[in-house]
XYZ file of C-alpha atoms in Angstrom:
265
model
C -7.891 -6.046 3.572
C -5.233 -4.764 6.140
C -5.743 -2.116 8.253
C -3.716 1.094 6.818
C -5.987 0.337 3.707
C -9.456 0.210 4.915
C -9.132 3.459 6.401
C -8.440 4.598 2.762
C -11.958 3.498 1.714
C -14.710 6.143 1.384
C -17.715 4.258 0.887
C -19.500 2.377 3.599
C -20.843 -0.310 1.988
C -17.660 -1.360 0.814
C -15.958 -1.114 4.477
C -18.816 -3.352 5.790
C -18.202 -5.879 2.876
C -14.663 -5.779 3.496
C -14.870 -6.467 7.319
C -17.739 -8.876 6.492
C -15.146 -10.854 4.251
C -12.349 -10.717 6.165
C -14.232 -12.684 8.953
C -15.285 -15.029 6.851
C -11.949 -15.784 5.301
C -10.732 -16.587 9.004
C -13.837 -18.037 10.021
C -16.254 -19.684 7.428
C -19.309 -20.277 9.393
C -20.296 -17.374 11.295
C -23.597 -16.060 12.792
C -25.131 -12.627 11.674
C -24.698 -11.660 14.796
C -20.976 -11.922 14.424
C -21.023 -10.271 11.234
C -22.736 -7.593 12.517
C -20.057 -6.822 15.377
C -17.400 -6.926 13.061
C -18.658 -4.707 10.179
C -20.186 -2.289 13.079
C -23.939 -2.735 11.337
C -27.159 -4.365 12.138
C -28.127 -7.929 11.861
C -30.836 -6.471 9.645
C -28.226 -4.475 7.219
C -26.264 -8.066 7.396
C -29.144 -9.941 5.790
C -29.237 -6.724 2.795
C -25.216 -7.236 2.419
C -24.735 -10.700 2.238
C -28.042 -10.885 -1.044
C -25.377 -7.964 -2.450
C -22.688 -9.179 -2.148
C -24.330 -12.780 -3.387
C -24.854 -10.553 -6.102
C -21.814 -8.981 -6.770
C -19.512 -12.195 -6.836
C -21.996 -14.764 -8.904
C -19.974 -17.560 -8.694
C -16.765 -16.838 -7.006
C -18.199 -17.829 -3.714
C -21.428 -19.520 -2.354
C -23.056 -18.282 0.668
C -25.531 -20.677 2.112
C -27.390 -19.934 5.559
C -28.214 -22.846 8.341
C -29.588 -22.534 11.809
C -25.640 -22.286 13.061
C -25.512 -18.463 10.821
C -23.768 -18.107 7.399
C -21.203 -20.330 5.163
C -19.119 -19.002 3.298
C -17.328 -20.763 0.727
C -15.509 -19.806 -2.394
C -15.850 -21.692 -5.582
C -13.154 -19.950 -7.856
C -10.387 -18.050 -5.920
C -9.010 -16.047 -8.928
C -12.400 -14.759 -9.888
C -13.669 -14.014 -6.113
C -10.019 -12.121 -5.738
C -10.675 -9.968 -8.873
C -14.000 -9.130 -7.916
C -12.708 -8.342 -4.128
C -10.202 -6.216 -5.528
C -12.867 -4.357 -8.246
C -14.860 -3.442 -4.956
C -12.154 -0.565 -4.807
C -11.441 0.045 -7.881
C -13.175 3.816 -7.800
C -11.647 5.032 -4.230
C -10.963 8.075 -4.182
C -8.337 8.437 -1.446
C -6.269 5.300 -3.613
C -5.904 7.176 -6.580
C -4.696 10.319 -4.761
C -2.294 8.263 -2.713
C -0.472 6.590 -6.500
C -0.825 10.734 -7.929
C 1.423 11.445 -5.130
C 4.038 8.669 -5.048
C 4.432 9.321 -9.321
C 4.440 13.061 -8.701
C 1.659 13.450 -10.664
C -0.235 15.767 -7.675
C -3.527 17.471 -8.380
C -5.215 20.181 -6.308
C -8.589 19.499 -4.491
C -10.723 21.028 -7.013
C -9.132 19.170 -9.539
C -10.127 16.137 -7.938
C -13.334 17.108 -7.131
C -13.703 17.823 -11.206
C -12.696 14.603 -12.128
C -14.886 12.606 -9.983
C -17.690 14.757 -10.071
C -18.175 15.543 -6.640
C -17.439 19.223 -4.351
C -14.532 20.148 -3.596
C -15.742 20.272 0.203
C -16.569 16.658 0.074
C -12.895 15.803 -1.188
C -11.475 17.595 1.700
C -13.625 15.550 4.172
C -12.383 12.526 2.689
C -8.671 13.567 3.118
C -9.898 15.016 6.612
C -10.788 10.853 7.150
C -6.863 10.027 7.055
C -5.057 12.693 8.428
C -5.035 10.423 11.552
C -3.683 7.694 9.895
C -0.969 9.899 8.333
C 0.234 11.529 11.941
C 0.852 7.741 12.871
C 3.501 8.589 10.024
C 4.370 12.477 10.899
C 2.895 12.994 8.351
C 0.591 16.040 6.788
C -1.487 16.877 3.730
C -0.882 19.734 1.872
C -4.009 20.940 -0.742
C -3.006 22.594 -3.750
C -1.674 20.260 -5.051
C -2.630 17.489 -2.458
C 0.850 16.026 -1.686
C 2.875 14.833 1.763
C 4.294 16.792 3.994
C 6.755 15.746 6.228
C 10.608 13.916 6.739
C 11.054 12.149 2.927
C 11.994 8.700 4.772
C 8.513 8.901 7.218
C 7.172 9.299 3.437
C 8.722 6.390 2.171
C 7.754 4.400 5.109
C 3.898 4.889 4.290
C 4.671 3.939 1.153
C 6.384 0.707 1.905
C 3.784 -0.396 4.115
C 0.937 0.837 1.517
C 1.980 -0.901 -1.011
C 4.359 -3.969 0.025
C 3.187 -4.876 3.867
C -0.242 -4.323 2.961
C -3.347 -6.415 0.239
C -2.823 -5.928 -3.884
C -5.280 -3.739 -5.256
C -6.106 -2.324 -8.252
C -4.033 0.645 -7.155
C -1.200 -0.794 -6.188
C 1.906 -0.028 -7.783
C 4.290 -2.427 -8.753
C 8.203 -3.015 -9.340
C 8.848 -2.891 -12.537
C 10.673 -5.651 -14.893
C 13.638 -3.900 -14.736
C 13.878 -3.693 -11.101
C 12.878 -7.139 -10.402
C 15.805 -7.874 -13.042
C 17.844 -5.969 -10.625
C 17.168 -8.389 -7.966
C 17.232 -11.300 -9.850
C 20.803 -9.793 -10.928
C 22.079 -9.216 -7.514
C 20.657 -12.818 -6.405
C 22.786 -14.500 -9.093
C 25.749 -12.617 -7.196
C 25.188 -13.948 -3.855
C 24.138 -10.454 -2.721
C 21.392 -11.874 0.053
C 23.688 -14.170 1.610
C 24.404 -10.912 3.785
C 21.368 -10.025 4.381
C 19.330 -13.363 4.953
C 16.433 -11.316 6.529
C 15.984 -9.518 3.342
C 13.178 -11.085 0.514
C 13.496 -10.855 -3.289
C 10.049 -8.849 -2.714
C 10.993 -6.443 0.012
C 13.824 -5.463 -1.854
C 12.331 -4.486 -5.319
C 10.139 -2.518 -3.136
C 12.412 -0.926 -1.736
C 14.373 -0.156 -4.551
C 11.494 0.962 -6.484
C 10.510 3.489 -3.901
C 14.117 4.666 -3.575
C 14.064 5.391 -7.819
C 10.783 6.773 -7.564
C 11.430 9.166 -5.020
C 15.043 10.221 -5.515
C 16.404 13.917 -5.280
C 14.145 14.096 -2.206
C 16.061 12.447 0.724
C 18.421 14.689 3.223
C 20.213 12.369 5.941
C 21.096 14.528 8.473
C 22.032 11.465 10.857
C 25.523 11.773 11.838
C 24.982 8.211 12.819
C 23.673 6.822 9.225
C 26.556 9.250 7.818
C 29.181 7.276 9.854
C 28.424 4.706 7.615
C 29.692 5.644 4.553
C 33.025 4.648 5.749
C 32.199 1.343 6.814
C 33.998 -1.347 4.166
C 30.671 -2.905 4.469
C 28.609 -0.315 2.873
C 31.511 -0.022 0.123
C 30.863 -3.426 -0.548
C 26.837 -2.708 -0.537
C 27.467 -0.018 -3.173
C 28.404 -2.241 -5.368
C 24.883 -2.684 -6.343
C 25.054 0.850 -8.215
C 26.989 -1.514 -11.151
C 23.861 -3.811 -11.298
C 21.170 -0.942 -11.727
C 23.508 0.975 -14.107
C 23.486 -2.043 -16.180
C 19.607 -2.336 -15.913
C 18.548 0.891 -16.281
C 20.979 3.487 -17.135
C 21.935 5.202 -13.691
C 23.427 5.580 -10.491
C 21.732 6.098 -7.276
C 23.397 8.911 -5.295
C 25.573 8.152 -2.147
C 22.754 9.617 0.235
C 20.470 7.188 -1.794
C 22.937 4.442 -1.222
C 22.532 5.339 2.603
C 19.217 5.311 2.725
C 18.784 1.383 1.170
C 21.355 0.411 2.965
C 20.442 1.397 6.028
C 16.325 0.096 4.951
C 18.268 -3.167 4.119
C 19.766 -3.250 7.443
C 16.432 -2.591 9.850
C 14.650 -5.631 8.361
């Protein structure tokens, strides 16, 4: 699991698992030892994790132990990713993350109901990330929980939750109709111009864009400038393709702002 996710993760057992696989997916035969640095545990809590975890994936993997430490193998990759991926499927800090990007925000409490903990240990769970989220300039507001901060430093934690980072049972998808979009504008050449961009990055992108529109003020006078560039009239064209697909037209400060995402990569 990347980074920007594990510090997501609330329970400890599932951090150590997560670090213990991770080193075993790079390195297959590793010593406890080794598996206890990485996880930040004791050889002794190793030996209790790996009969778990054993456990917990049945067949997807075999985990034999020799004089040289532990080997890892895996027998069935689709069932040891599913039951990587259901090792999160109860985070707390996940759910709250898709509540905000679908603006379906809840206050603390409300949380706290619905996974029938205090409110108080909620808040020390959000209290876990606001580091991560001033990497972004980014702050939590509580009631309801919800970002604070510039709407593109928003939609750059979003990007890189969701698209630069593992699939989880959390993570939110393009949808048919905006991978149709790119499939659309692929048929038209579009990427030729932009040979740095992928069919992925793009319909996340765009997704994020739709999701989150009516929220964006450029103030740039730089990024403005480009409006009256022939190559971002050109680029707009794209506003026929999603009006076809779905029935709208982004707004020219949306435009902008995809443009401009298309540009950096």
């Amino acid at each position: 699991m990347r980074e920007l996710q594990m510090k997501f993760v609330t329970n400890t057992a599932t951090i150590r698992w997560m670090r213990i696989l991770d080193l075993f997916e790079l390195e297959p035969l590793c010593s406890t030892r080794a598996l206890a640095k990485a996880s930040s545990s004791t050889t002794r809590t190793i030996v209790t994790d790996i009969t778990d975890m054993k456990s917990h994936f049945k067949d997807a993997l075999h985990i034999d132990s020799s004089h040289k430490g532990y080997i890892f193998t895996v027998l069935n990759p689709a069932k040891y990713v599913a039951a990587k991926r259901a090792l999160i499927t109860d985070e707390i800090l996940f759910h709250i993350v898709e509540s905000i990007f679908q603006h379906e925000e809840m206050r603390s409490s409300e949380w706290a109901e619905r996974y029938h903990i205090s409110e108080s240990t909620v808040l020390r769970y959000l209290r876990k990330v606001q580091p991560v989220l001033r990497d972004y300039h980014l702050q939590l507001d509580y009631n309801p929980i919800t970002f604070i901060g510039d709407e593109m430093d928003i939609r750059k934690f979003f990007h890189d939750f969701y698209y630069e980072s593992e699939i989880t049972p959390h993570t939110v998808l393009p949808s048919i109709a905006i991978q149709s979009i790119a499939f659309a504008l692929q048929k038209k050449h579009f990427f030729s111009s932009y040979p740095n961009v992928s069919l992925g990055d793009f319909s996340y992108t765009l997704m994020i864009t739709l999701e989150r529109e009516g929220d964006l003020l450029i103030e740039s006078e730089m990024i403005q400038a480009l409006k009256e560039r022939e190559a971002f009239q050109r680029f707009s064209a794209i506003n026929d393709v999603i009006d076809t697909s779905i029935g709208k037209r982004l707004p020219v400060e949306e435009l902008l702002y995809l443009y401009v995402m298309i540009l950096c990569r």
